[in-house]
């Protein structure tokens, strides 16, 4: 009888510990070029915020698809609409480390016009400190009174080896954090990012002639190369090769529309179809971090970025063990294929769900 009681007690402890582990929130900082309203960047914020398994410590904003200040405004307004203004929005870099629009225009005159130039694109160009009227309404809340690089450093020191850095835009903020604190990368749990392009199988004109050109790397190549050399515990890359296999469809939108959740209504109202808006570029990187079983094939390669200011400026560079030149590039886990049906279902369910409220420790957390 005594042995039976002991076995039952041990079983109870194992089950209790398992439940506690299952309920633990994984900490993440979202570093994103938060263009909006709608589209992949905003939907990625929602993917992570809507997950009951994730604690978003903050959103650090970097210029990319749009200018930083406009992106900050879109992010603040999104958080207001879904009732999560407890999440700090932290302004980051306005400009890349080296690359400038003037140089990008000269580069395109010499080597060919890029299909998408983000904040520099002539189709919606405005000066960096201009915030246009927002279709979703102007925010009433304010961003954090801190810069992104110092926020990133402070959080990994506060929660050493617990915080994953999710990167969905140019890597300028991360490069600055690494420059300020050589321990930043090693104190993080790891780096998960969307970026780079190897050999995507697509008829999209953006990649037919330039299969190794990808916007996040091209906008700030020096930052990306610097970040990919840092001593991260683990780096996971979602490249164009797998992102172009994803699309948010009219059928998915129709299903999301059946929910009255604030996230669902936002996605439905600001759903983007044009300019590559239906690709789920960044959502997949976020969703597969939450549930790695979504990925059905992956490869490991040494990854870097071309920073020679020629025709290949900003292109993705990769090597295997056999041809690695050993110039400091880190080994990266590259996601290459996915269970598309499960990913689509996961995204729809997250958008339809009620937005999780801040965990008690988040409400008490002083940023």
Coordinates of C-alpha atoms in Angstrom, one line a residue:
X1 CA 0.0 0.0 0.0
X2 CA 2.8 2.4 0.9
X3 CA 4.5 1.8 -2.5
X4 CA 1.2 2.4 -4.2
X5 CA 0.7 5.7 -2.5
X6 CA 4.2 6.7 -3.3
X7 CA 3.7 5.8 -6.9
X8 CA 0.4 7.8 -7.0
X9 CA 2.1 10.8 -5.3
X10 CA 5.0 10.7 -7.9
X11 CA 2.5 10.4 -10.7
X12 CA 0.6 13.4 -9.4
X13 CA 3.8 15.5 -9.2
X14 CA 4.7 14.6 -12.7
X15 CA 1.3 15.6 -14.0
X16 CA 1.3 18.8 -12.0
X17 CA 4.7 19.7 -13.3
X18 CA 3.6 18.9 -16.8
X19 CA 0.6 21.2 -16.5
X20 CA 2.7 24.0 -15.1
X21 CA 5.2 23.6 -18.0
X22 CA 2.4 23.6 -20.5
X23 CA 1.0 26.8 -19.1
X24 CA 4.3 28.6 -19.1
X25 CA 4.4 31.5 -21.5
X26 CA 7.4 31.7 -23.9
X27 CA 8.9 35.1 -23.8
X28 CA 9.4 37.0 -27.1
X29 CA 10.3 40.4 -28.3
X30 CA 8.9 41.3 -31.7
X31 CA 11.3 43.3 -33.8
X32 CA 9.3 44.3 -36.9
X33 CA 8.9 46.9 -39.6
X34 CA 5.3 47.3 -38.6
X35 CA 3.8 48.6 -41.8
X36 CA 0.0 48.8 -41.9
X37 CA -2.8 48.7 -41.5
X38 CA -3.2 45.0 -42.2
X39 CA -0.8 42.9 -44.2
X40 CA 1.8 40.4 -43.1
X41 CA 3.5 42.6 -40.5
X42 CA 0.4 43.5 -38.5
X43 CA -0.9 39.9 -38.9
X44 CA 2.4 38.6 -37.5
X45 CA 2.0 40.8 -34.4
X46 CA -1.5 39.3 -34.0
X47 CA -0.2 35.8 -34.5
X48 CA 2.1 36.1 -31.5
X49 CA -0.1 38.3 -29.3
X50 CA -3.2 36.0 -29.9
X51 CA -1.3 32.9 -28.9
X52 CA -2.1 31.9 -25.2
X53 CA 1.4 30.3 -25.1
X54 CA 3.3 33.5 -25.7
X55 CA 4.2 36.5 -23.6
X56 CA 5.1 39.4 -25.8
X57 CA 7.5 41.6 -23.8
X58 CA 7.5 44.4 -26.3
X59 CA 7.5 45.4 -29.9
X60 CA 10.6 47.1 -31.2
X61 CA 10.0 49.0 -34.4
X62 CA 12.4 49.5 -37.3
X63 CA 12.1 51.3 -40.7
X64 CA 11.6 48.9 -43.5
X65 CA 8.3 48.5 -45.4
X66 CA 7.4 52.0 -44.1
X67 CA 9.2 54.6 -42.0
X68 CA 9.6 54.0 -38.3
X69 CA 7.3 56.7 -37.0
X70 CA 4.4 55.7 -39.3
X71 CA 4.9 52.1 -38.3
X72 CA 4.9 53.0 -34.6
X73 CA 1.6 54.8 -35.1
X74 CA 0.1 51.7 -36.8
X75 CA 1.3 49.5 -34.0
X76 CA 0.0 51.6 -31.2
X77 CA -3.4 51.8 -32.9
X78 CA -3.6 48.0 -33.4
X79 CA -2.9 47.4 -29.7
X80 CA -5.6 49.9 -28.8
X81 CA -8.1 48.1 -31.1
X82 CA -7.4 44.7 -29.5
X83 CA -7.1 46.0 -26.0
X84 CA -3.4 45.2 -25.4
X85 CA -1.9 48.6 -24.7
X86 CA 0.1 47.0 -21.9
X87 CA 2.6 45.8 -24.5
X88 CA 5.2 48.5 -24.9
X89 CA 5.9 49.8 -28.4
X90 CA 9.6 50.9 -28.6
X91 CA 10.9 53.1 -31.5
X92 CA 14.1 51.8 -33.1
X93 CA 16.3 52.8 -36.0
X94 CA 15.0 55.3 -38.6
X95 CA 17.7 54.6 -41.1
X96 CA 19.9 51.6 -42.0
X97 CA 23.5 51.5 -40.7
X98 CA 25.0 52.4 -44.1
X99 CA 22.5 52.0 -46.9
X100 CA 20.6 55.1 -48.0
X101 CA 17.8 55.8 -50.5
X102 CA 20.1 57.9 -52.7
X103 CA 22.5 55.0 -53.0
X104 CA 19.6 52.6 -53.6
X105 CA 18.3 54.7 -56.5
X106 CA 21.8 54.8 -58.0
X107 CA 22.1 51.1 -57.5
X108 CA 18.8 50.5 -59.3
X109 CA 19.8 52.7 -62.2
X110 CA 22.9 50.5 -62.7
X111 CA 21.6 47.1 -62.0
X112 CA 17.8 47.2 -62.4
X113 CA 14.8 48.4 -60.5
X114 CA 13.7 46.3 -57.6
X115 CA 10.1 45.2 -57.4
X116 CA 9.6 46.5 -53.8
X117 CA 11.7 49.2 -52.1
X118 CA 9.7 49.6 -48.8
X119 CA 9.9 53.1 -47.3
X120 CA 12.0 54.2 -50.3
X121 CA 9.5 53.1 -52.9
X122 CA 8.3 55.9 -55.3
X123 CA 4.7 54.6 -55.1
X124 CA 4.2 55.9 -51.6
X125 CA 7.4 57.9 -50.8
X126 CA 7.3 60.5 -48.1
X127 CA 9.9 62.0 -45.7
X128 CA 10.8 59.9 -42.7
X129 CA 9.2 62.1 -40.1
X130 CA 5.8 62.4 -41.8
X131 CA 3.0 60.3 -40.4
X132 CA 0.1 60.2 -42.9
X133 CA -3.6 59.9 -41.8
X134 CA -4.1 56.3 -40.7
X135 CA -7.1 54.5 -42.2
X136 CA -7.7 52.7 -38.9
X137 CA -7.6 56.0 -36.9
X138 CA -4.8 57.9 -35.1
X139 CA -3.6 56.3 -31.9
X140 CA -4.1 58.1 -28.5
X141 CA -1.4 56.1 -26.7
X142 CA 2.3 56.9 -26.8
X143 CA 5.4 54.8 -27.5
X144 CA 7.8 53.9 -24.8
X145 CA 10.3 56.5 -23.7
X146 CA 13.3 54.3 -24.6
X147 CA 15.1 53.2 -27.8
X148 CA 14.8 49.7 -29.2
X149 CA 18.5 48.7 -28.8
X150 CA 18.6 49.5 -25.0
X151 CA 15.2 47.9 -24.5
X152 CA 16.4 44.7 -26.2
X153 CA 19.5 44.6 -24.1
X154 CA 17.6 45.3 -20.8
X155 CA 15.1 42.6 -21.4
X156 CA 17.7 39.8 -22.1
X157 CA 19.6 40.8 -19.0
X158 CA 16.3 40.8 -17.0
X159 CA 15.4 37.3 -18.3
X160 CA 18.7 35.7 -19.3
X161 CA 18.3 32.8 -21.8
X162 CA 14.5 33.1 -21.7
X163 CA 13.7 35.7 -24.4
X164 CA 13.5 34.7 -28.1
X165 CA 14.1 37.6 -30.5
X166 CA 11.6 37.4 -33.4
X167 CA 12.8 39.5 -36.4
X168 CA 10.4 40.2 -39.3
X169 CA 12.1 43.2 -40.8
X170 CA 15.6 44.7 -41.4
X171 CA 18.0 43.9 -38.6
X172 CA 19.2 47.4 -37.7
X173 CA 17.9 47.4 -34.2
X174 CA 19.6 44.0 -33.4
X175 CA 22.9 45.1 -34.9
X176 CA 22.8 48.2 -32.7
X177 CA 22.0 46.1 -29.6
X178 CA 25.0 43.8 -30.4
X179 CA 27.3 46.8 -30.9
X180 CA 26.3 48.3 -27.5
X181 CA 26.4 45.0 -25.6
X182 CA 28.6 42.1 -26.8
X183 CA 26.6 39.7 -24.5
X184 CA 23.2 40.6 -26.1
X185 CA 22.9 37.7 -28.5
X186 CA 24.3 35.1 -26.2
X187 CA 21.9 36.1 -23.4
X188 CA 18.9 35.6 -25.7
X189 CA 17.1 32.2 -26.0
X190 CA 17.7 32.5 -29.8
X191 CA 16.9 34.4 -33.0
X192 CA 14.0 33.6 -35.2
X193 CA 13.7 35.6 -38.4
X194 CA 12.0 36.0 -41.8
X195 CA 14.6 37.0 -44.4
X196 CA 16.9 35.8 -47.1
X197 CA 16.3 33.9 -50.3
X198 CA 18.0 30.8 -51.7
X199 CA 16.3 29.4 -54.8
X200 CA 12.5 30.0 -54.5
X201 CA 10.4 28.0 -56.9
X202 CA 8.0 30.8 -58.0
X203 CA 6.9 32.8 -61.0
X204 CA 6.8 36.0 -58.9
X205 CA 8.7 38.6 -60.9
X206 CA 10.4 39.9 -57.8
X207 CA 12.5 36.7 -57.6
X208 CA 12.7 35.3 -61.2
X209 CA 15.7 37.3 -62.2
X210 CA 17.1 37.9 -58.7
X211 CA 16.4 34.7 -56.7
X212 CA 18.9 35.6 -53.9
X213 CA 17.5 39.2 -53.5
X214 CA 15.2 39.6 -50.5
X215 CA 14.0 43.0 -49.1
X216 CA 14.8 42.7 -45.4
X217 CA 18.5 41.8 -46.2
X218 CA 18.7 44.4 -49.0
X219 CA 17.4 47.3 -47.0
X220 CA 20.2 47.0 -44.4
X221 CA 22.8 44.4 -45.6
X222 CA 25.5 45.5 -43.1
X223 CA 23.1 45.0 -40.2
X224 CA 22.0 41.6 -41.4
X225 CA 25.6 40.4 -41.9
X226 CA 26.6 41.7 -38.4
X227 CA 23.6 40.0 -36.7
X228 CA 24.2 36.7 -38.4
X229 CA 27.8 36.6 -37.1
X230 CA 26.7 37.1 -33.5
X231 CA 26.9 34.2 -30.9
X232 CA 23.2 33.3 -30.8
X233 CA 22.3 30.0 -29.1
X234 CA 20.2 29.1 -32.1
X235 CA 19.2 30.9 -35.4
X236 CA 16.1 29.8 -37.3
X237 CA 15.4 31.4 -40.7
X238 CA 12.2 31.4 -42.7
X239 CA 13.3 32.4 -46.2
X240 CA 11.4 33.5 -49.3
X241 CA 11.6 29.9 -50.5
X242 CA 9.0 28.8 -48.0
X243 CA 7.1 32.0 -47.5
X244 CA 6.0 32.1 -51.2
X245 CA 4.2 28.8 -50.6
X246 CA 1.8 30.6 -48.2
X247 CA -1.2 32.8 -49.1
X248 CA -4.0 34.3 -47.1
X249 CA -7.1 33.4 -49.1
X250 CA -10.6 34.7 -49.5
X251 CA -11.8 31.5 -47.9
X252 CA -9.6 32.1 -44.9
X253 CA -10.9 35.6 -44.6
X254 CA -14.5 34.4 -44.9
X255 CA -13.9 32.0 -42.0
X256 CA -12.2 34.7 -39.9
X257 CA -15.1 37.0 -40.6
X258 CA -17.4 34.7 -38.6
X259 CA -15.7 35.8 -35.4
X260 CA -16.5 39.0 -33.5
X261 CA -13.1 39.1 -32.0
X262 CA -11.2 42.4 -32.3
X263 CA -8.3 40.6 -34.1
X264 CA -10.6 39.0 -36.6
X265 CA -12.4 42.2 -37.4
X266 CA -9.1 44.0 -37.9
X267 CA -7.7 41.3 -40.3
X268 CA -11.0 41.3 -42.3
X269 CA -11.2 45.0 -42.6
X270 CA -7.6 45.6 -43.6
X271 CA -6.9 42.4 -45.6
X272 CA -4.3 43.2 -48.3
X273 CA -4.3 41.4 -51.7
X274 CA -2.0 43.6 -53.9
X275 CA 1.7 44.2 -53.9
X276 CA 2.4 40.7 -52.5
X277 CA 0.0 41.4 -49.6
X278 CA -1.5 37.9 -49.7
X279 CA 1.9 36.2 -49.0
X280 CA 2.1 35.3 -45.3
X281 CA 5.8 36.3 -45.2
X282 CA 6.3 36.7 -41.5
X283 CA 3.3 34.9 -40.0
X284 CA 4.9 31.5 -40.9
X285 CA 8.1 32.4 -39.0
X286 CA 6.0 33.3 -35.9
X287 CA 3.6 30.4 -36.1
X288 CA 6.4 27.8 -36.6
X289 CA 8.2 29.2 -33.5
X290 CA 5.0 28.6 -31.6
X291 CA 4.6 25.2 -33.1
X292 CA 7.7 23.8 -34.8
X293 CA 5.9 20.7 -36.0
X294 CA 4.4 22.9 -38.8
X295 CA 7.7 22.6 -40.6
X296 CA 8.2 19.4 -42.5
X297 CA 11.6 20.0 -44.0
X298 CA 14.6 22.0 -43.0
X299 CA 18.3 22.4 -43.8
X300 CA 21.3 23.7 -42.0
X301 CA 23.6 26.1 -43.8
X302 CA 26.1 28.8 -43.0
X303 CA 24.3 32.1 -43.8
X304 CA 25.5 35.6 -44.5
X305 CA 24.8 38.7 -46.7
X306 CA 26.8 40.2 -49.6
X307 CA 27.9 43.8 -48.6
X308 CA 30.0 44.5 -51.6
X309 CA 28.4 47.5 -53.2
X310 CA 28.0 45.8 -56.6
X311 CA 25.2 44.0 -58.4
X312 CA 24.8 41.4 -55.6
X313 CA 24.6 44.0 -52.8
X314 CA 22.3 42.6 -50.2
X315 CA 22.0 39.1 -51.7
X316 CA 21.8 36.0 -49.5
X317 CA 25.0 34.0 -49.2
X318 CA 25.0 30.4 -48.0
X319 CA 27.5 27.6 -47.6
X320 CA 27.5 23.9 -46.6
X321 CA 30.1 22.3 -44.3
X322 CA 32.1 21.3 -47.5
X323 CA 32.5 24.8 -48.9
X324 CA 32.2 27.1 -45.8
X325 CA 35.0 29.7 -46.1
X326 CA 35.0 30.1 -42.3
X327 CA 34.6 33.8 -42.4
X328 CA 32.5 34.0 -39.2
X329 CA 29.1 33.0 -40.6
X330 CA 27.0 31.0 -38.2
X331 CA 25.1 27.8 -38.8
X332 CA 21.4 28.5 -39.4
X333 CA 18.4 26.2 -39.4
X334 CA 16.6 27.1 -42.6
X335 CA 12.9 26.1 -43.0
X336 CA 12.2 24.8 -46.4
X337 CA 8.7 23.2 -46.4
X338 CA 5.6 23.1 -44.2
X339 CA 2.2 21.5 -43.5
X340 CA 0.2 24.3 -45.3
X341 CA -3.2 23.1 -44.2
X342 CA -2.3 23.0 -40.5
X343 CA -0.6 26.4 -40.8
X344 CA -3.7 28.0 -42.4
X345 CA -5.9 26.4 -39.8
X346 CA -3.7 27.6 -36.9
X347 CA -3.7 31.2 -38.2
X348 CA -7.5 31.3 -38.7
X349 CA -8.1 29.9 -35.2
X350 CA -5.7 32.4 -33.6
X351 CA -7.4 35.3 -35.4
X352 CA -10.9 34.1 -34.4
X353 CA -10.0 33.7 -30.7
X354 CA -10.5 36.3 -28.1
X355 CA -7.4 38.3 -27.4
X356 CA -5.6 36.9 -24.3
X357 CA -5.3 39.5 -21.6
X358 CA -2.0 40.4 -20.1
X359 CA -0.7 37.9 -17.6
X360 CA -0.6 39.2 -14.0
X361 CA 3.2 39.4 -14.1
X362 CA 3.0 41.5 -17.3
X363 CA 0.7 44.0 -15.6
X364 CA 3.1 44.4 -12.8
X365 CA 6.2 44.4 -15.0
X366 CA 7.9 47.8 -15.1
X367 CA 9.4 48.5 -18.5

